[in-house]
Amino acid sequence: MTLTITPTQGVGAEITGIDLKALSDAEFQAIEQAFAEHGAIFFRDQDTNEDDHIAFAQRFGDININRFFGAHPGYPQIAMVAKEPGDTDNIGGGWHTDHSYDFEPALGSVLVARELPATGGDTMFASMYAAYETLDDELKSAIEGRNAVHSGRHIFGEGADTHYNQSDAGEGRIGNSDVAETLKDPVHPVVITHPLSGKKALYVNPAFTVSFEGESRDESAPLMSKLFAHVFSSHALHTRFVWKPGSIAMWDNCSTWHWALNDYQGQRRIMHRITIEGCALH
Ligand SMILES: O=C(O)CCC(=O)C(=O)O
Ligand SMILES: [Fe+2]
């Protein structure tokens, strides 16, 4: 088997010719480099159990135990991203990036498909490197040197709402109002320099970014909406990942957004997610 990295249209790369259960150090380094460069990496036909999933994720760093999603009954490191046939909402059903409400946002997540609906349930990804690069000069100068405030309280706390119509809520499968109330609404730069690649990325998202620092939500809305609209409408920087049995996706929270499509009502979709700790962003 030869490790091959094939960029996908829009964002990400598909990596073939490897078995994630038995990676050499050289293969891991190639994967880590592809992750830093492409922002999302996709694998097919992987026969992994929970221990293999944990071992692969741990090669990237420490595991972040999710405070809001239900845990796998046997493996606290694995968060269940589940939608049962009777559920209407899903987890991550709008464009977002995970963990921007933390001071040190998680580096990324490794999501493994365990039970898929017969049709639907694809995940969209968008490149925030390309989003920044393709902003017009006026927007680039409007955000230069600015910071934004992020929060998870409206999503995970008491009376969670669906602000920006980009809810990450999921009918009781997520939420922990005690923990949510301790969230402190960190400030991050609107344009970050990526900790792994050194490239600039747009770092605001519709689910968790509430305002520019020093402005109210209303004052921020005109410019913030332009940034979001740029990403929504720039289809050239999106990719759509179609899950199959054995598929695994790993995404970078600093340089991508994602969106779990909720187009499979009445069917079950069970995914296992492991999230890797990150660092403060500058
Ligand atoms: O289920 C998916 O495809 C992704 C869900 C999501 O947003 C997440 O796990 O962070
Ligand atoms: Fe997510």
CSV table of C-alpha atoms and ligand atoms in Angstrom, one decimal:
chain,number,residue,atom,x,y,z
A,1,MET,CA,0.0,0.0,0.0
A,2,THR,CA,1.3,3.5,-0.8
A,3,LEU,CA,0.1,6.4,1.1
A,4,THR,CA,-1.5,8.8,-1.4
A,5,ILE,CA,-2.9,12.3,-0.6
A,6,THR,CA,-5.5,13.6,-3.1
A,7,PRO,CA,-6.9,17.1,-2.5
A,8,THR,CA,-10.7,17.2,-2.6
A,9,GLN,CA,-12.6,20.0,-4.4
A,10,GLY,CA,-13.0,23.0,-2.2
A,11,VAL,CA,-11.3,21.9,1.0
A,12,GLY,CA,-9.6,18.9,2.4
A,13,ALA,CA,-7.8,15.8,1.1
A,14,GLU,CA,-8.5,12.1,0.8
A,15,ILE,CA,-5.8,9.9,2.1
A,16,THR,CA,-5.6,6.3,0.8
A,17,GLY,CA,-3.2,3.4,1.0
A,18,ILE,CA,-3.0,3.3,4.8
A,19,ASP,CA,-4.5,1.3,7.7
A,20,LEU,CA,-5.1,3.7,10.6
A,21,LYS,CA,-4.8,0.8,13.1
A,22,ALA,CA,-1.2,0.2,12.0
A,23,LEU,CA,0.5,3.4,11.1
A,24,SER,CA,4.2,3.8,10.9
A,25,ASP,CA,5.8,7.0,12.2
A,26,ALA,CA,6.5,8.1,8.7
A,27,GLU,CA,2.9,7.6,7.7
A,28,PHE,CA,1.6,9.4,10.7
A,29,GLN,CA,3.9,12.4,9.9
A,30,ALA,CA,2.5,12.5,6.3
A,31,ILE,CA,-1.0,12.5,7.7
A,32,GLU,CA,-0.3,15.2,10.2
A,33,GLN,CA,1.2,17.4,7.5
A,34,ALA,CA,-1.8,16.8,5.2
A,35,PHE,CA,-4.0,17.8,8.1
A,36,ALA,CA,-2.2,21.1,8.7
A,37,GLU,CA,-2.1,21.9,5.0
A,38,HIS,CA,-5.6,20.8,3.9
A,39,GLY,CA,-7.7,21.5,7.1
A,40,ALA,CA,-9.8,18.3,6.7
A,41,ILE,CA,-8.6,14.8,5.9
A,42,PHE,CA,-10.8,11.9,4.8
A,43,PHE,CA,-10.3,8.1,5.0
A,44,ARG,CA,-12.3,5.3,3.6
A,45,ASP,CA,-12.7,1.6,4.3
A,46,GLN,CA,-11.1,1.7,7.8
A,47,ASP,CA,-11.8,-1.2,10.0
A,48,THR,CA,-11.3,0.5,13.4
A,49,ASN,CA,-12.7,-0.2,16.8
A,50,GLU,CA,-13.0,2.2,19.7
A,51,ASP,CA,-9.4,1.5,20.9
A,52,ASP,CA,-8.0,2.1,17.4
A,53,HIS,CA,-9.9,5.4,17.2
A,54,ILE,CA,-8.5,6.5,20.6
A,55,ALA,CA,-5.0,5.4,19.7
A,56,PHE,CA,-5.1,7.3,16.4
A,57,ALA,CA,-6.4,10.5,17.9
A,58,GLN,CA,-3.9,10.4,20.7
A,59,ARG,CA,-1.0,10.6,18.3
A,60,PHE,CA,-2.2,14.2,17.6
A,61,GLY,CA,-2.3,15.3,21.2
A,62,ASP,CA,-4.3,15.0,24.4
A,63,ILE,CA,-8.0,14.1,24.2
A,64,ASN,CA,-10.6,16.7,25.2
A,65,ILE,CA,-13.4,15.0,27.0
A,66,ASN,CA,-16.6,16.7,25.7
A,67,ARG,CA,-18.5,18.6,28.4
A,68,PHE,CA,-21.8,18.8,26.5
A,69,PHE,CA,-22.3,15.6,24.4
A,70,GLY,CA,-23.2,12.2,25.8
A,71,ALA,CA,-20.2,9.9,26.2
A,72,HIS,CA,-19.8,6.5,24.8
A,73,PRO,CA,-20.9,4.1,27.6
A,74,GLY,CA,-17.6,2.2,27.6
A,75,TYR,CA,-15.2,5.0,26.5
A,76,PRO,CA,-15.4,8.4,28.1
A,77,GLN,CA,-13.0,9.8,25.6
A,78,ILE,CA,-15.5,9.2,22.8
A,79,ALA,CA,-18.5,11.6,22.4
A,80,MET,CA,-21.6,10.2,20.8
A,81,VAL,CA,-22.8,12.3,17.9
A,82,ALA,CA,-26.2,10.5,17.5
A,83,LYS,CA,-29.5,11.1,15.9
A,84,GLU,CA,-32.3,8.5,16.6
A,85,PRO,CA,-35.2,7.9,14.3
A,86,GLY,CA,-37.5,9.9,16.6
A,87,ASP,CA,-35.2,13.0,16.9
A,88,THR,CA,-35.9,16.0,14.7
A,89,ASP,CA,-32.8,18.1,15.2
A,90,ASN,CA,-29.3,16.9,14.8
A,91,ILE,CA,-25.9,17.9,16.3
A,92,GLY,CA,-24.1,20.5,14.2
A,93,GLY,CA,-26.9,21.2,11.9
A,94,GLY,CA,-25.7,24.6,10.7
A,95,TRP,CA,-22.3,26.0,9.7
A,96,HIS,CA,-20.0,26.2,12.7
A,97,THR,CA,-16.6,25.5,14.1
A,98,ASP,CA,-16.4,23.5,17.3
A,99,HIS,CA,-15.1,24.9,20.6
A,100,SER,CA,-14.5,28.6,19.6
A,101,TYR,CA,-16.2,29.3,22.9
A,102,ASP,CA,-13.1,28.0,24.7
A,103,PHE,CA,-10.0,30.1,25.5
A,104,GLU,CA,-7.9,27.3,23.9
A,105,PRO,CA,-10.2,26.0,21.2
A,106,ALA,CA,-9.8,22.3,20.4
A,107,LEU,CA,-7.4,21.6,17.5
A,108,GLY,CA,-9.8,19.2,15.7
A,109,SER,CA,-11.9,16.1,15.9
A,110,VAL,CA,-11.8,12.6,14.4
A,111,LEU,CA,-15.3,11.5,13.5
A,112,VAL,CA,-15.9,7.8,12.7
A,113,ALA,CA,-19.1,6.6,11.1
A,114,ARG,CA,-20.7,3.7,13.1
A,115,GLU,CA,-24.3,3.6,11.8
A,116,LEU,CA,-25.4,5.5,8.7
A,117,PRO,CA,-28.9,6.4,7.3
A,118,ALA,CA,-29.7,4.7,4.0
A,119,THR,CA,-29.6,8.2,2.3
A,120,GLY,CA,-28.5,11.6,3.4
A,121,GLY,CA,-26.4,12.7,6.5
A,122,ASP,CA,-23.5,14.1,4.5
A,123,THR,CA,-21.2,16.7,6.2
A,124,MET,CA,-20.2,19.9,4.5
A,125,PHE,CA,-16.8,21.5,5.2
A,126,ALA,CA,-15.6,25.0,4.2
A,127,SER,CA,-12.0,26.4,4.1
A,128,MET,CA,-11.4,29.4,6.2
A,129,TYR,CA,-8.0,29.8,4.6
A,130,ALA,CA,-9.7,30.3,1.3
A,131,ALA,CA,-12.4,32.3,2.9
A,132,TYR,CA,-9.9,34.8,4.2
A,133,GLU,CA,-7.9,34.9,0.9
A,134,THR,CA,-11.0,35.6,-1.2
A,135,LEU,CA,-12.4,38.4,0.9
A,136,ASP,CA,-12.3,41.7,-1.0
A,137,ASP,CA,-9.9,44.3,0.1
A,138,GLU,CA,-12.5,46.4,1.8
A,139,LEU,CA,-13.6,43.5,4.0
A,140,LYS,CA,-10.1,42.6,4.7
A,141,SER,CA,-9.2,46.0,5.9
A,142,ALA,CA,-12.5,46.3,7.9
A,143,ILE,CA,-11.4,43.3,10.0
A,144,GLU,CA,-7.7,43.9,10.2
A,145,GLY,CA,-6.4,43.7,13.8
A,146,ARG,CA,-9.9,43.2,15.2
A,147,ASN,CA,-11.0,40.6,17.8
A,148,ALA,CA,-14.3,38.9,18.3
A,149,VAL,CA,-16.2,37.6,21.3
A,150,HIS,CA,-17.3,33.9,21.2
A,151,SER,CA,-19.8,32.1,23.4
A,152,GLY,CA,-21.4,28.7,23.8
A,153,ARG,CA,-24.0,29.8,26.4
A,154,HIS,CA,-26.9,30.4,24.0
A,155,ILE,CA,-26.3,26.9,22.6
A,156,PHE,CA,-25.5,24.7,25.6
A,157,GLY,CA,-26.9,26.7,28.5
A,158,GLU,CA,-30.3,27.2,30.0
A,159,GLY,CA,-32.9,28.2,27.4
A,160,ALA,CA,-30.6,27.6,24.5
A,161,ASP,CA,-31.8,29.5,21.4
A,162,THR,CA,-31.2,29.1,17.7
A,163,HIS,CA,-29.3,32.3,17.2
A,164,TYR,CA,-28.4,32.9,13.5
A,165,ASN,CA,-30.5,29.9,12.6
A,166,GLN,CA,-27.3,27.9,13.0
A,167,SER,CA,-28.1,25.8,16.0
A,168,ASP,CA,-25.8,23.2,17.3
A,169,ALA,CA,-28.5,22.0,19.7
A,170,GLY,CA,-29.9,18.5,19.6
A,171,GLU,CA,-32.9,18.0,21.8
A,172,GLY,CA,-31.3,16.9,25.1
A,173,ARG,CA,-28.5,14.9,23.5
A,174,ILE,CA,-26.3,17.9,24.3
A,175,GLY,CA,-26.4,20.6,26.8
A,176,ASN,CA,-25.1,20.9,30.3
A,177,SER,CA,-26.4,24.2,31.7
A,178,ASP,CA,-24.2,24.1,34.9
A,179,VAL,CA,-21.1,23.9,32.8
A,180,ALA,CA,-22.4,26.3,30.2
A,181,GLU,CA,-23.0,29.0,32.8
A,182,THR,CA,-19.3,28.8,33.7
A,183,LEU,CA,-18.2,29.5,30.1
A,184,LYS,CA,-16.5,32.8,30.0
A,185,ASP,CA,-16.9,34.1,26.4
A,186,PRO,CA,-13.4,34.3,25.2
A,187,VAL,CA,-12.0,36.8,22.7
A,188,HIS,CA,-10.1,35.6,19.6
A,189,PRO,CA,-8.6,37.4,16.7
A,190,VAL,CA,-11.0,37.7,13.7
A,191,VAL,CA,-8.1,36.6,11.5
A,192,ILE,CA,-5.8,34.0,13.1
A,193,THR,CA,-2.4,32.8,12.1
A,194,HIS,CA,-2.8,29.0,12.1
A,195,PRO,CA,-0.7,27.3,14.9
A,196,LEU,CA,0.4,24.5,12.6
A,197,SER,CA,0.6,25.9,9.1
A,198,GLY,CA,1.4,29.6,9.8
A,199,LYS,CA,-1.3,30.6,7.3
A,200,LYS,CA,-4.0,33.2,7.9
A,201,ALA,CA,-7.5,32.0,8.4
A,202,LEU,CA,-10.8,33.8,9.0
A,203,TYR,CA,-11.9,32.8,12.6
A,204,VAL,CA,-15.5,33.8,13.1
A,205,ASN,CA,-18.5,31.4,12.8
A,206,PRO,CA,-22.3,31.8,12.8
A,207,ALA,CA,-22.9,29.5,15.8
A,208,PHE,CA,-20.6,30.8,18.4
A,209,THR,CA,-19.2,34.3,17.4
A,210,VAL,CA,-21.5,36.8,19.0
A,211,SER,CA,-19.9,40.2,18.3
A,212,PHE,CA,-16.7,42.1,17.6
A,213,GLU,CA,-14.9,43.1,20.7
A,214,GLY,CA,-16.0,46.5,22.0
A,215,GLU,CA,-19.3,46.4,20.0
A,216,SER,CA,-22.8,45.1,20.8
A,217,ARG,CA,-24.3,42.2,18.8
A,218,ASP,CA,-26.4,44.7,16.9
A,219,GLU,CA,-23.5,47.0,16.1
A,220,SER,CA,-21.5,44.0,14.9
A,221,ALA,CA,-24.2,42.4,12.8
A,222,PRO,CA,-23.8,44.3,9.5
A,223,LEU,CA,-20.1,43.4,9.1
A,224,MET,CA,-20.4,40.0,10.8
A,225,SER,CA,-23.2,39.0,8.4
A,226,LYS,CA,-21.1,40.0,5.4
A,227,LEU,CA,-18.3,37.7,6.6
A,228,PHE,CA,-20.7,34.8,7.1
A,229,ALA,CA,-22.5,35.5,3.8
A,230,HIS,CA,-19.1,35.4,2.0
A,231,VAL,CA,-18.6,31.8,3.3
A,232,PHE,CA,-22.2,30.7,2.7
A,233,SER,CA,-22.1,31.8,-0.9
A,234,SER,CA,-18.6,30.9,-1.9
A,235,HIS,CA,-19.3,27.3,-3.0
A,236,ALA,CA,-15.8,27.0,-4.4
A,237,LEU,CA,-14.5,26.7,-0.9
A,238,HIS,CA,-16.9,24.0,0.2
A,239,THR,CA,-16.7,20.3,0.0
A,240,ARG,CA,-19.4,17.7,0.7
A,241,PHE,CA,-18.3,14.5,2.4
A,242,VAL,CA,-20.5,11.5,1.7
A,243,TRP,CA,-20.1,9.0,4.5
A,244,LYS,CA,-19.9,5.3,3.8
A,245,PRO,CA,-19.3,2.4,6.3
A,246,GLY,CA,-15.6,2.6,7.3
A,247,SER,CA,-15.3,6.4,6.6
A,248,ILE,CA,-13.5,8.6,8.9
A,249,ALA,CA,-13.1,12.4,8.7
A,250,MET,CA,-10.8,14.6,10.7
A,251,TRP,CA,-11.2,18.4,10.7
A,252,ASP,CA,-9.3,21.3,11.9
A,253,ASN,CA,-11.3,23.7,13.9
A,254,CYS,CA,-9.0,26.7,13.2
A,255,SER,CA,-9.1,26.6,9.4
A,256,THR,CA,-12.5,25.0,8.6
A,257,TRP,CA,-16.2,25.2,9.3
A,258,HIS,CA,-18.5,22.2,9.1
A,259,TRP,CA,-22.2,21.5,8.9
A,260,ALA,CA,-23.9,18.2,9.4
A,261,LEU,CA,-26.8,18.0,7.0
A,262,ASN,CA,-30.1,17.0,8.6
A,263,ASP,CA,-31.9,15.4,5.6
A,264,TYR,CA,-32.6,11.9,6.9
A,265,GLN,CA,-35.6,12.3,9.2
A,266,GLY,CA,-36.8,9.0,10.7
A,267,GLN,CA,-33.5,7.3,10.3
A,268,ARG,CA,-30.7,6.6,12.8
A,269,ARG,CA,-27.2,8.1,12.4
A,270,ILE,CA,-24.5,7.2,15.0
A,271,MET,CA,-21.0,8.7,14.9
A,272,HIS,CA,-18.2,8.5,17.3
A,273,ARG,CA,-16.2,11.6,17.9
A,274,ILE,CA,-12.8,12.2,19.6
A,275,THR,CA,-11.6,15.8,20.0
A,276,ILE,CA,-8.0,16.8,20.4
A,277,GLU,CA,-6.9,19.7,22.7
A,278,GLY,CA,-5.7,22.9,21.0
A,279,CYS,CA,-4.0,26.1,22.1
A,280,ALA,CA,-4.7,29.8,22.4
A,281,LEU,CA,-5.0,31.5,19.0
A,282,HIS,CA,-3.2,34.6,17.8
B,1,LIG,O1,-22.3,14.6,12.5
B,1,LIG,C1,-21.5,15.2,11.8
B,1,LIG,O2,-21.3,15.0,10.6
B,1,LIG,C2,-20.7,16.4,12.4
B,1,LIG,C3,-21.4,16.8,13.7
B,1,LIG,C4,-20.6,17.9,14.4
B,1,LIG,O3,-20.8,19.1,14.1
B,1,LIG,C5,-19.6,17.6,15.3
B,1,LIG,O4,-19.4,16.4,15.6
B,1,LIG,O5,-18.9,18.5,15.7
B,2,FE,FE,-19.4,20.4,15.1
